[in-house]
XYZ file of C-alpha atoms in Angstrom:
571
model
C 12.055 6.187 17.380
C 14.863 4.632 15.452
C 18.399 6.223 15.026
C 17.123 7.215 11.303
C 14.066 8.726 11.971
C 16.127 11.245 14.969
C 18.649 11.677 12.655
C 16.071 13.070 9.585
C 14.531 15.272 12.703
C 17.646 16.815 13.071
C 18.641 17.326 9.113
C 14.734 18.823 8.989
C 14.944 21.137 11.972
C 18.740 22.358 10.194
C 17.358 22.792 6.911
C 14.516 25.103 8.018
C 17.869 27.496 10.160
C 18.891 27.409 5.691
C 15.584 28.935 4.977
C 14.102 25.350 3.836
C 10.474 24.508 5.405
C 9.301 22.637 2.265
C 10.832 19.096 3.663
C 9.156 17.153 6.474
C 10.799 15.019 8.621
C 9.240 12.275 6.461
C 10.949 13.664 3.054
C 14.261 13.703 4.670
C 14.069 10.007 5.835
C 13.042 9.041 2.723
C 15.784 11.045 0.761
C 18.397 9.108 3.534
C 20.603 6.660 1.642
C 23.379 4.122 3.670
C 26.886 4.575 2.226
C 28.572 2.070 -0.030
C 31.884 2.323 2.822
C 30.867 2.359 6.370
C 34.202 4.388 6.183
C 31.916 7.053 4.777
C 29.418 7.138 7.716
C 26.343 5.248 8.497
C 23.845 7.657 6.865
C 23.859 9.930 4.036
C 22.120 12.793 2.862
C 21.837 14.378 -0.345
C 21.705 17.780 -1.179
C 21.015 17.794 -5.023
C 16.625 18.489 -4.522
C 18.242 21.749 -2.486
C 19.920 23.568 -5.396
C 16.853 24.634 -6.862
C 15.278 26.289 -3.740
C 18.140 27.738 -2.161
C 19.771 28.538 -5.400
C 23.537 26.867 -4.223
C 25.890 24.518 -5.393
C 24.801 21.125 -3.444
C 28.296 21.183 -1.950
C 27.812 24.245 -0.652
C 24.570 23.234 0.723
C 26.067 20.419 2.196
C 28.458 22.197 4.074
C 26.478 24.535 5.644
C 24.184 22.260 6.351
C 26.806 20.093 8.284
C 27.720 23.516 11.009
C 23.595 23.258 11.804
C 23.673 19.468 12.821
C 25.340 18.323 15.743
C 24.228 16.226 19.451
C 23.597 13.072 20.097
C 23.104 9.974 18.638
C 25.183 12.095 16.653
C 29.403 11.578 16.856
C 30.432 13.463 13.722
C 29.114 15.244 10.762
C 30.911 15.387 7.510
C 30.291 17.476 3.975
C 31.868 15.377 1.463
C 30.830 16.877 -2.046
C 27.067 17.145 -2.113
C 26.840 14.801 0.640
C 26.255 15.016 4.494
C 27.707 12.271 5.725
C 26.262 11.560 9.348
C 28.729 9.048 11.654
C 26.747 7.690 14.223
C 28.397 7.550 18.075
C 27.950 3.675 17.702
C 28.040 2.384 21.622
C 25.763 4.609 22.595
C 23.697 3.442 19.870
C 24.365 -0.181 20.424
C 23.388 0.242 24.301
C 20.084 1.654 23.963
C 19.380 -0.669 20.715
C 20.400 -3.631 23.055
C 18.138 -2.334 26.499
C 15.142 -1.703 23.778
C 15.203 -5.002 22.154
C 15.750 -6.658 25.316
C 13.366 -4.716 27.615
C 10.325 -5.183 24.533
C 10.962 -8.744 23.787
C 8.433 -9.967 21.317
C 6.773 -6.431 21.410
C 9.722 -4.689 20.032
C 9.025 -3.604 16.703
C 5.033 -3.272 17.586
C 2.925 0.151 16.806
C -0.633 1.431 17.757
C -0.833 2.532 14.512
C -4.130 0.155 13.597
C -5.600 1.382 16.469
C -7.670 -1.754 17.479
C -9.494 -1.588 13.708
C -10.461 -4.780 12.427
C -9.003 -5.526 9.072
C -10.512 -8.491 6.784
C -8.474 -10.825 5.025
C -9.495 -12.986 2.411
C -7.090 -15.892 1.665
C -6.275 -19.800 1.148
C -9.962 -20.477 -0.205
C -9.545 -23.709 -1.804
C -12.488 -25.624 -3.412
C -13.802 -28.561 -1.632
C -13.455 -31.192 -2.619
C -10.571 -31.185 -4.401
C -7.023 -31.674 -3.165
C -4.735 -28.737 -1.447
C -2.235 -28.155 -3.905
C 1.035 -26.092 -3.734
C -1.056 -23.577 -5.953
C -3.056 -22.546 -2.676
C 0.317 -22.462 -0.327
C 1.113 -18.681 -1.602
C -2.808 -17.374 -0.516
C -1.873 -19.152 2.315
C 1.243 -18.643 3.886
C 1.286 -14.985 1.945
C -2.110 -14.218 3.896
C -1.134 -15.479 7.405
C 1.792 -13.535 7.384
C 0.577 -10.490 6.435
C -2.359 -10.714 8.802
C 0.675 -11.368 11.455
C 2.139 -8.335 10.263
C -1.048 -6.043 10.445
C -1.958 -7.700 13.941
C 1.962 -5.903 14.931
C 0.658 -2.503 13.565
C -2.186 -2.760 16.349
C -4.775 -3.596 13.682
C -7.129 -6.701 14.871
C -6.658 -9.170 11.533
C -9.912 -11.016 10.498
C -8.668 -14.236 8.633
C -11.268 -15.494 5.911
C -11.329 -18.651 4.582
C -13.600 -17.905 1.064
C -13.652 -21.860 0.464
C -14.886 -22.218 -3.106
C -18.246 -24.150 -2.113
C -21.191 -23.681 -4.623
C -21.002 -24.238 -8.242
C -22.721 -27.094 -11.008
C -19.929 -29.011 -9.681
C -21.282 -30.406 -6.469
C -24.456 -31.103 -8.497
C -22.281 -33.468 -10.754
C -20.510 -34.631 -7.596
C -23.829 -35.962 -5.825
C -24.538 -37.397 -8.925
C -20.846 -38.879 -9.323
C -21.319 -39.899 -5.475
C -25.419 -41.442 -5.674
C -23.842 -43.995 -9.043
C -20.278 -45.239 -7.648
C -19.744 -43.963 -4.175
C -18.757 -45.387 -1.207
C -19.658 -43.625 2.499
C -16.764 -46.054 4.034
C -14.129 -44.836 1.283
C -15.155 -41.098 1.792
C -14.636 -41.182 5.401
C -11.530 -42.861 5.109
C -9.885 -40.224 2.290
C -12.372 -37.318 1.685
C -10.674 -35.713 -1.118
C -8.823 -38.312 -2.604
C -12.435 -40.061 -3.325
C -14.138 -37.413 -4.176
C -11.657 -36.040 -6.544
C -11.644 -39.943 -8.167
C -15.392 -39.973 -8.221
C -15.312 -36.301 -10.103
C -12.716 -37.390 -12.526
C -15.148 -40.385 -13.339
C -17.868 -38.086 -13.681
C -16.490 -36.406 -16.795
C -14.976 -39.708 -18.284
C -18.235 -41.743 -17.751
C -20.021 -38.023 -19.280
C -17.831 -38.624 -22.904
C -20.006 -41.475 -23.745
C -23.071 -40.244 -21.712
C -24.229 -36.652 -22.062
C -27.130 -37.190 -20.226
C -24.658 -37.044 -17.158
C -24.027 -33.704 -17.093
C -27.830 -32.742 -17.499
C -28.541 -34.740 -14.196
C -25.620 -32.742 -12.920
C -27.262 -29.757 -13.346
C -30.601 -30.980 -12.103
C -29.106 -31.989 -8.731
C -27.253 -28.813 -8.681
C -30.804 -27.205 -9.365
C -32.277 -29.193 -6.542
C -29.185 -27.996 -4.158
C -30.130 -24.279 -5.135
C -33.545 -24.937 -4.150
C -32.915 -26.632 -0.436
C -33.810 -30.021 -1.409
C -32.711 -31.909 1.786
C -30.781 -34.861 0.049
C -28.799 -32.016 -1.782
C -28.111 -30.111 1.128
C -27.234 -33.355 3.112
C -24.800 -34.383 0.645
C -23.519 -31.078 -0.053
C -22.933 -30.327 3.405
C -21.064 -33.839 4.412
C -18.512 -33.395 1.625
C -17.917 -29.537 2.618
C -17.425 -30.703 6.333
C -15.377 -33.780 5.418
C -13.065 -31.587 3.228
C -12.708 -28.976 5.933
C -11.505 -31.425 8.198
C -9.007 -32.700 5.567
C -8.017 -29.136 5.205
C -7.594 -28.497 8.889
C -4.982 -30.663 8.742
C -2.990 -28.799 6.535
C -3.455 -25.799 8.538
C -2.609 -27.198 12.241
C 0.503 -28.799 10.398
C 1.539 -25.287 8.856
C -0.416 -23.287 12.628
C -2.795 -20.950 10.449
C -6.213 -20.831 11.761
C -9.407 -18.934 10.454
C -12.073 -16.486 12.303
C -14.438 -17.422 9.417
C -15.231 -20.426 6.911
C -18.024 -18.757 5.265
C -17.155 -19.587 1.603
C -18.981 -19.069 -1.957
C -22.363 -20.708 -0.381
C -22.953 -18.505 2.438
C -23.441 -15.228 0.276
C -26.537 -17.533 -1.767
C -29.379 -15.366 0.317
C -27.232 -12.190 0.130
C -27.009 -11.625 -3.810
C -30.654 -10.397 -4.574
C -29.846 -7.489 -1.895
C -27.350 -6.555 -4.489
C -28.790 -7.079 -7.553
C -31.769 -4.503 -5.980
C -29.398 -1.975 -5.014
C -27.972 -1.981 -8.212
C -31.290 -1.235 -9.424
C -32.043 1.618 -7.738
C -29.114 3.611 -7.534
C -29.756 2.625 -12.187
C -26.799 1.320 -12.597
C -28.217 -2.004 -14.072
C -27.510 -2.206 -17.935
C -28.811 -4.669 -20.160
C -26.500 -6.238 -23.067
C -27.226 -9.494 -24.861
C -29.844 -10.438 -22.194
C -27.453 -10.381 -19.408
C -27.400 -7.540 -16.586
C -24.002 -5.945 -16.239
C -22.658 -2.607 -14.924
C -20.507 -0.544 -17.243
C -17.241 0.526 -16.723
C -16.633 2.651 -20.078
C -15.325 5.750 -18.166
C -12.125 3.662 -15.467
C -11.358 2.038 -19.955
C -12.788 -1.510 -18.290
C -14.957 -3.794 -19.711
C -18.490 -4.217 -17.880
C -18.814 -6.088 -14.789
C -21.613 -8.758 -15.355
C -24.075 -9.136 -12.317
C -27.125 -11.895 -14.042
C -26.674 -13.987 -16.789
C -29.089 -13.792 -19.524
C -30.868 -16.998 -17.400
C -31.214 -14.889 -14.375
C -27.722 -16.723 -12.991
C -25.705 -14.696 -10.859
C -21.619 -14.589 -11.122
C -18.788 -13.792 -9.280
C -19.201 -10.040 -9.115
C -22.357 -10.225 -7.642
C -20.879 -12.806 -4.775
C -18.149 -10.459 -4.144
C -20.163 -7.291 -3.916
C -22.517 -9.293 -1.852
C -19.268 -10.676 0.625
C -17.976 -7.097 0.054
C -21.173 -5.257 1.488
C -21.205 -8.234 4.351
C -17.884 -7.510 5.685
C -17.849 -3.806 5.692
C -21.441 -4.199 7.777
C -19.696 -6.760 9.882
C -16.672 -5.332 10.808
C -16.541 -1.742 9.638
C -13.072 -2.571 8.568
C -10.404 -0.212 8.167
C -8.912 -2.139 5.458
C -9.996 -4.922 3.324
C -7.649 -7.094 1.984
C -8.333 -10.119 -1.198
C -5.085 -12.438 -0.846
C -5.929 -13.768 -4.425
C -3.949 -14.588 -7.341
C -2.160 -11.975 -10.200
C -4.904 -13.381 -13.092
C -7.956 -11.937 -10.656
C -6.506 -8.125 -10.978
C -9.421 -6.909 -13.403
C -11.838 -8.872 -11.047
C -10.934 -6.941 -8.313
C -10.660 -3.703 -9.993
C -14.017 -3.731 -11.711
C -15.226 -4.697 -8.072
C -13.527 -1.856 -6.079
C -15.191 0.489 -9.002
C -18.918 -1.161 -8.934
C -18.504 -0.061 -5.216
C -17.712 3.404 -6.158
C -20.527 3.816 -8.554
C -22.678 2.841 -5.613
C -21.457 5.639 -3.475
C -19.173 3.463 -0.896
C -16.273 5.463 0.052
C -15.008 2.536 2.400
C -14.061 0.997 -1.593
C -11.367 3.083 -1.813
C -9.561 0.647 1.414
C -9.904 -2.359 -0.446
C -6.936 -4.101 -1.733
C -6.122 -7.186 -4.149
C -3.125 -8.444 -3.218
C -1.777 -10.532 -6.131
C 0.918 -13.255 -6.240
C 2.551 -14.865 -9.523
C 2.399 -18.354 -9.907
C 4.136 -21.363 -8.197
C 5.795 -23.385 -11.064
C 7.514 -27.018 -11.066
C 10.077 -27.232 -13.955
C 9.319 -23.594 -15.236
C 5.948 -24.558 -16.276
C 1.902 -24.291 -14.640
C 0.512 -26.513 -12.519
C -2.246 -28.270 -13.744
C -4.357 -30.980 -11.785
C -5.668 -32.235 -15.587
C -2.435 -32.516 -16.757
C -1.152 -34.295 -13.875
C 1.129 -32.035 -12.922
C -0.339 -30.923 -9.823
C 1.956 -31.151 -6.668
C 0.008 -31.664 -3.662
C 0.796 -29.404 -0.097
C 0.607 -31.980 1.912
C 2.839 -34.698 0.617
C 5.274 -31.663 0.091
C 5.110 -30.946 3.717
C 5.036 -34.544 4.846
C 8.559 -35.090 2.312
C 10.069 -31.657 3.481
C 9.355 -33.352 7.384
C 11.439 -36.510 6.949
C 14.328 -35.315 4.887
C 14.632 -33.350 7.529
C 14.397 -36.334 9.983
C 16.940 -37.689 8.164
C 19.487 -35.175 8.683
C 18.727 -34.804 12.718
C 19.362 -38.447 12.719
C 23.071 -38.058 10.945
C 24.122 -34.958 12.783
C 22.347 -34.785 16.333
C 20.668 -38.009 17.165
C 20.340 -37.160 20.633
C 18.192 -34.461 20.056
C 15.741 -34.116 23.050
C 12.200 -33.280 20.738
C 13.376 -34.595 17.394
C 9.591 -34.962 16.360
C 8.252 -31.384 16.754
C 11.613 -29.646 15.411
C 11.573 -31.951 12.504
C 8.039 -30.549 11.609
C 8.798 -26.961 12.888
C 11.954 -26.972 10.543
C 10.554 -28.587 7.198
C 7.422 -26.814 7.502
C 9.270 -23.455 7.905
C 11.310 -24.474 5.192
C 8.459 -25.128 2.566
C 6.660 -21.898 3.902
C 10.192 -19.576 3.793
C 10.698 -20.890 0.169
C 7.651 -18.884 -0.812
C 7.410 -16.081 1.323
C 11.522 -15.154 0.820
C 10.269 -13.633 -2.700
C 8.655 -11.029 -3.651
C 4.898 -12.188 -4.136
C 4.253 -10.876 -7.995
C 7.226 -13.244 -8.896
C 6.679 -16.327 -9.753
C 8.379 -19.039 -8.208
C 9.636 -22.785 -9.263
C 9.187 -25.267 -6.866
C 12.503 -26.638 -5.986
C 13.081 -29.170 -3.102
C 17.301 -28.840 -3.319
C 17.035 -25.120 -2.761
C 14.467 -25.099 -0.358
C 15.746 -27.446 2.062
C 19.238 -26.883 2.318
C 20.475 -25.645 5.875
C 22.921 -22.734 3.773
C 22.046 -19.894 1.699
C 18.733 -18.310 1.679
C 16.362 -20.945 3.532
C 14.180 -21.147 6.414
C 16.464 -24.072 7.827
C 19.660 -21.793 7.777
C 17.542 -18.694 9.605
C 16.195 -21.412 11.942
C 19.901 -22.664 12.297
C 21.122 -19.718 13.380
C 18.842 -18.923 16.202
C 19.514 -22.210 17.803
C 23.147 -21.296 17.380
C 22.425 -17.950 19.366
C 20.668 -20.092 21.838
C 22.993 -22.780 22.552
C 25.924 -19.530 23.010
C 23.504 -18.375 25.483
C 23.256 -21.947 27.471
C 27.410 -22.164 26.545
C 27.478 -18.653 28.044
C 24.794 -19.176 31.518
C 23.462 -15.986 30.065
C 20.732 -14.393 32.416
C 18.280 -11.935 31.229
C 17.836 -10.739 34.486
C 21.316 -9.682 34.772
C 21.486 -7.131 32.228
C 24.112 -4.267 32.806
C 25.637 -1.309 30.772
C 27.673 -2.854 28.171
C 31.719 -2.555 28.921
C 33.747 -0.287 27.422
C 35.043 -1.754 23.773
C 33.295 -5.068 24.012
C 31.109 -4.708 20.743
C 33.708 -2.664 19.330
C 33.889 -4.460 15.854
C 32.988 -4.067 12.577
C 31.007 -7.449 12.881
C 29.556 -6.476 16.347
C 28.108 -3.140 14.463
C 26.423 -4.230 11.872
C 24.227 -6.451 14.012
C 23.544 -3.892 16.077
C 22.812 -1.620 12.820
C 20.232 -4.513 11.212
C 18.389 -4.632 15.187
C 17.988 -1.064 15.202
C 16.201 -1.617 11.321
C 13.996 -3.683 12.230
C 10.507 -1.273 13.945
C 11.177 0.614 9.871
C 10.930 -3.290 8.074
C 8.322 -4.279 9.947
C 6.142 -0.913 9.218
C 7.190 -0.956 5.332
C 5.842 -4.723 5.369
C 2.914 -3.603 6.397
C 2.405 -0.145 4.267
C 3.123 -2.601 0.762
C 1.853 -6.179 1.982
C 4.979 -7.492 1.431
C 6.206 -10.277 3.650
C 9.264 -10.754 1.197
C 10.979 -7.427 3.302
C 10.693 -9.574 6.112
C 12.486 -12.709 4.823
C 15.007 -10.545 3.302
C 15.421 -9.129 6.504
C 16.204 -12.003 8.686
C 18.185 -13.514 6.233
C 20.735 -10.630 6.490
C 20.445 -10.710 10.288
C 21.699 -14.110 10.546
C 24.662 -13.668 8.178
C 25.693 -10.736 9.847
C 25.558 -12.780 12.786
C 27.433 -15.116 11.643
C 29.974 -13.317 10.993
C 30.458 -12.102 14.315
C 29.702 -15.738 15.663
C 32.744 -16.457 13.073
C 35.252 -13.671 13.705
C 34.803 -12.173 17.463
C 35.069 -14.586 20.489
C 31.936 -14.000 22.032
C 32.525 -16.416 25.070
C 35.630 -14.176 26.078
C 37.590 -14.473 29.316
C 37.005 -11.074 30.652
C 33.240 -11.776 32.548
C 32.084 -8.065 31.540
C 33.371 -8.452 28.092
C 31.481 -11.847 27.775
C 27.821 -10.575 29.075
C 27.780 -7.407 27.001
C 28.623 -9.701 23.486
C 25.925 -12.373 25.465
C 23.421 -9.422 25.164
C 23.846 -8.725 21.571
C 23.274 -12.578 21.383
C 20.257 -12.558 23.601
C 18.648 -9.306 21.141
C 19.501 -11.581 17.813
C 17.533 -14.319 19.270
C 14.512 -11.942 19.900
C 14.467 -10.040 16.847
C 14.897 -13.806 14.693
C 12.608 -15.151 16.602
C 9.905 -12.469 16.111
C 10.822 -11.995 12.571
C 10.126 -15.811 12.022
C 6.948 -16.066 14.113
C 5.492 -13.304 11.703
C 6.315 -15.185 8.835
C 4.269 -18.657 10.296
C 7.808 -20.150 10.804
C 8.520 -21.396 14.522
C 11.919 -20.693 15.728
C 13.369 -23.731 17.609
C 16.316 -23.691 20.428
C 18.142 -26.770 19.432
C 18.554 -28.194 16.357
């Protein structure tokens, strides 16, 4: 239990002595603020929500309040004004913050709170056949890292690869493919031939029309198992994937399933039926749709007027799949902000058909990724692909190993490990309903607000730790004074945060309150790297500062690994 959470225990179990019982230990945490001065105490608590009930000046409230709190990790309690300001007896906090941290390792941070449930998550899904833009990095990276998160909580994450795999354009694809292709060329660069042999398509289909009809025959033929079709089909799905794969060992996100768009093909009647007895089936302008009238939505079409199914009917079909599958506890759509109605009209279909496991289903939307302000669009040209990003982001980063520390033993792997981490931090640093502009100067720079500088600092904490022959076996009670700083404090203040960041991550799928958070661990850290001499002549003063170093590089670490970033040694 963190310092906060004994602290609100203690303001809880005072204000029920006042005659309060209306405030759980959970609405005094949350009422907790962090002074402005750390002259004012490390934790605050208001008394204004008290005047009402026990009919007081808050002042007053405050200091009575202050005579019924008292003990440890407690030093001294203060009523200033309205305020009970709550000083915290900081080396006894900074010991047992230190032991924890060291004592958990990785674990530190983790809860049972999942309980072993599985929880489904839907993200990445790119289309075959067509390149792996930055567009698909934020379902990505966004996804992985909050499936990292949820795996912390004790939940078991499923990760779901919906790849976008059925649609008239693989019919006009064959066709593309059976007129100009090449096996030799597709082997050699899947989705850069494929996408050229689609682009064709349409141009050669401006002065021939009857192009797109054959399209839709072959599609036709793919829908009704014609082996060619399915031959075809199922070569370019498998030669994308692999193309893909290589995205994903470069960036180390993996998959449980690849069952995209085309798997859910025999599992759509099922739903259509279902629909049909529980009469929720509508009919309007030939098509088949559910209405929404009473959530204010517009219907949710399930056939097309020529019997067609859509989206809606795929999702309820994937939706009824993975509840029977995994009896989730959560289900969670990593898709983009323009879906939101999709996914609303979906969780309410579900509702209609009396599934209370609809109301643990969550979209969770991102903005856009921009390049000069403005969408990108692969017609337009102004598409910028993921893996020439990465493969860029890898060698300018080359390049600066080779300028400052040419000797580096594994210059290879940390090269990859740092511009990876740096194109992956640049997203997942912001909040994901903002939209971000794709910027190489900001994301690669090794100051300021990057994966590089977060990186940089652990290998700093590392090589203090070789510099100091630190041994984690050799862990003692810290000495008297040694972390006896202003800088040495609010390290230990941002370790002690971290169990709360990691479970707020979690409750509002929001990675961003990770990268915010080891962004201000290193630069507190680097402050006390900057302005207290770790490395000190005394031997006891030196280990205790060591094991504040030692519990940085743990919780950076940790809070890197659940972002996809790796966190190297040397750099």
């Amino acid at each position: 239990m963190s310092y906060k959470h004994q602290v609100a225990e203690k303001i809880a179990s005072a204000l029920v002595h006042l005659g309060v019982d209306s405030l759980t230990k959970e609405n005094v945490y949350n009422m907790l603020e962090t002074p402005p001065n750390p002259a004012m105490g490390d934790i605050a608590f208001p008394c204004f929500q008290l005047a009402k009930a026990l009919r007081k000046a808050p002042p007053m409230i405050a200091a009575e309040l202050t005579e019924q709190i008292s003990g440890a990790p407690l030093k001294e309690v203060k009523a200033v004004g309205p305020y009970v300001n709550l000083f915290l007896d900081q080396e006894m906090v900074a010991q047992q913050v230190i032991s924890t941290v060291l004592s958990q390792g990785k674990a530190y941070g983790d809860s049972d709170l999942g309980q072993g449930r599985n929880v489904p998550i839907d993200l990445s899904s790119p289309n075959i056949a067509k390149p792996f833009s930055m567009g698909h990095l934020r379902s990505t990276v966004i996804g992985n890292a909050i499936a990292n998160i949820m795996e912390k909580q004790g939940y078991k994450p499923v990760r779901i690869n919906h790849l976008g795999d059925w649609g008239t354009q693989f019919g006009k694809l064959i066709v593309a493919y059976k007129l100009w292709g090449d096996e030799e060329k597709v082997k050699a660069e899947p989705i850069k031939e494929l996408l050229s042999l689609y682009i064709r398509f349409h141009e050669e289909a401006e002065n021939d029309p009857s192009l797109e009809d054959q399209g839709r025959e072959w599609f036709k033929k793919l829908e009704d198992g014609d082996t060619e079709a399915k031959h075809l089909w199922t070569w370019f799905r498998d030669e994308s994937l692999k193309e893909f794969m290589k995205i994903y060992d470069l960036m180390n996100v993996s998959f449980d399933s690849t069952n995209g768009e085309a798997f859910y093909n025999d599992k759509m009647d099922r739903v259509v039926q279902l629909l049909e007895e529980k009469g929720l089936l509508t009919e309007s302008d030939g098509a088949q749709v559910v209405t929404l009238d009473e959530y204010d939505m517009p219907p949710s079409l399930i056939k097309k007027s020529d019997g067609a199914t859509l989206y809606a009917t795929r999702d309820l079909a994937a939706a009824l799949y993975r509840h029977e599958t995994y009896d989730f506890a959560k289900a969670v759509y990593v898709v983009g902000n323009e879906q939101r109605l999709h996914f609303q009209q979906l969780y309410k279909v579900l509702e209609k058909m009396g599934y209370p496991w609809a109301a643990n289903m969550y979209h969770i939307p991102f903005g856009m990724m921009l390049k000069d302000g403005k969408k990108m669009s692969t017609r337009k040209g102004k598409v910028v692909l993921l893996e020439e990003v990465l493969a860029q982001a890898i060698a300018d980063v080359q390049k600066v190993i080779e300028e400052k520390n040419p000797s580096l033993a594994n210059k290879e792997e940390v090269s990859r490990q740092v511009g990876v981490g740096a194109v992956i931090f640049h997203d997942l640093k912001n909040y994901r309903l903002n939209d971000i502009n794709f910027s190489w100067e900001e994301m690669l720079t090794f100051e300021g607000e990057t994966g590089p500088y977060v990186q940089y600092t652990h290998a700093r904490a590392c090589s203090l730790l070789r510099k100091g022959n630190y041994q984690p076996e050799s862990q003692t009670s810290l000495a008297p004074g040694a972390l006896d700083s202003k800088e040495a404090w609010a390290v230990v203040t941002l370790l002690n945060a971290f169990p709360d960041i990691v479970e707020r991550a979690g409750d509002n799928f929001d990675p961003s309150l990770i990268g915010k958070y080891v962004i201000d661990l290193a630069q507190v850290f680097n402050k006390f790297y900057a302005n207290i001499r770790i490395l000190a002549e005394e031997e006891e003063i030196k280990a205790s500062r060591l094991q504040l170093v030692a519990a940085v590089t743990t919780v950076l670490k940790e809070g890197l690994r659940l972002l996809g970033l790796a966190a190297p040694e040397e750099m």
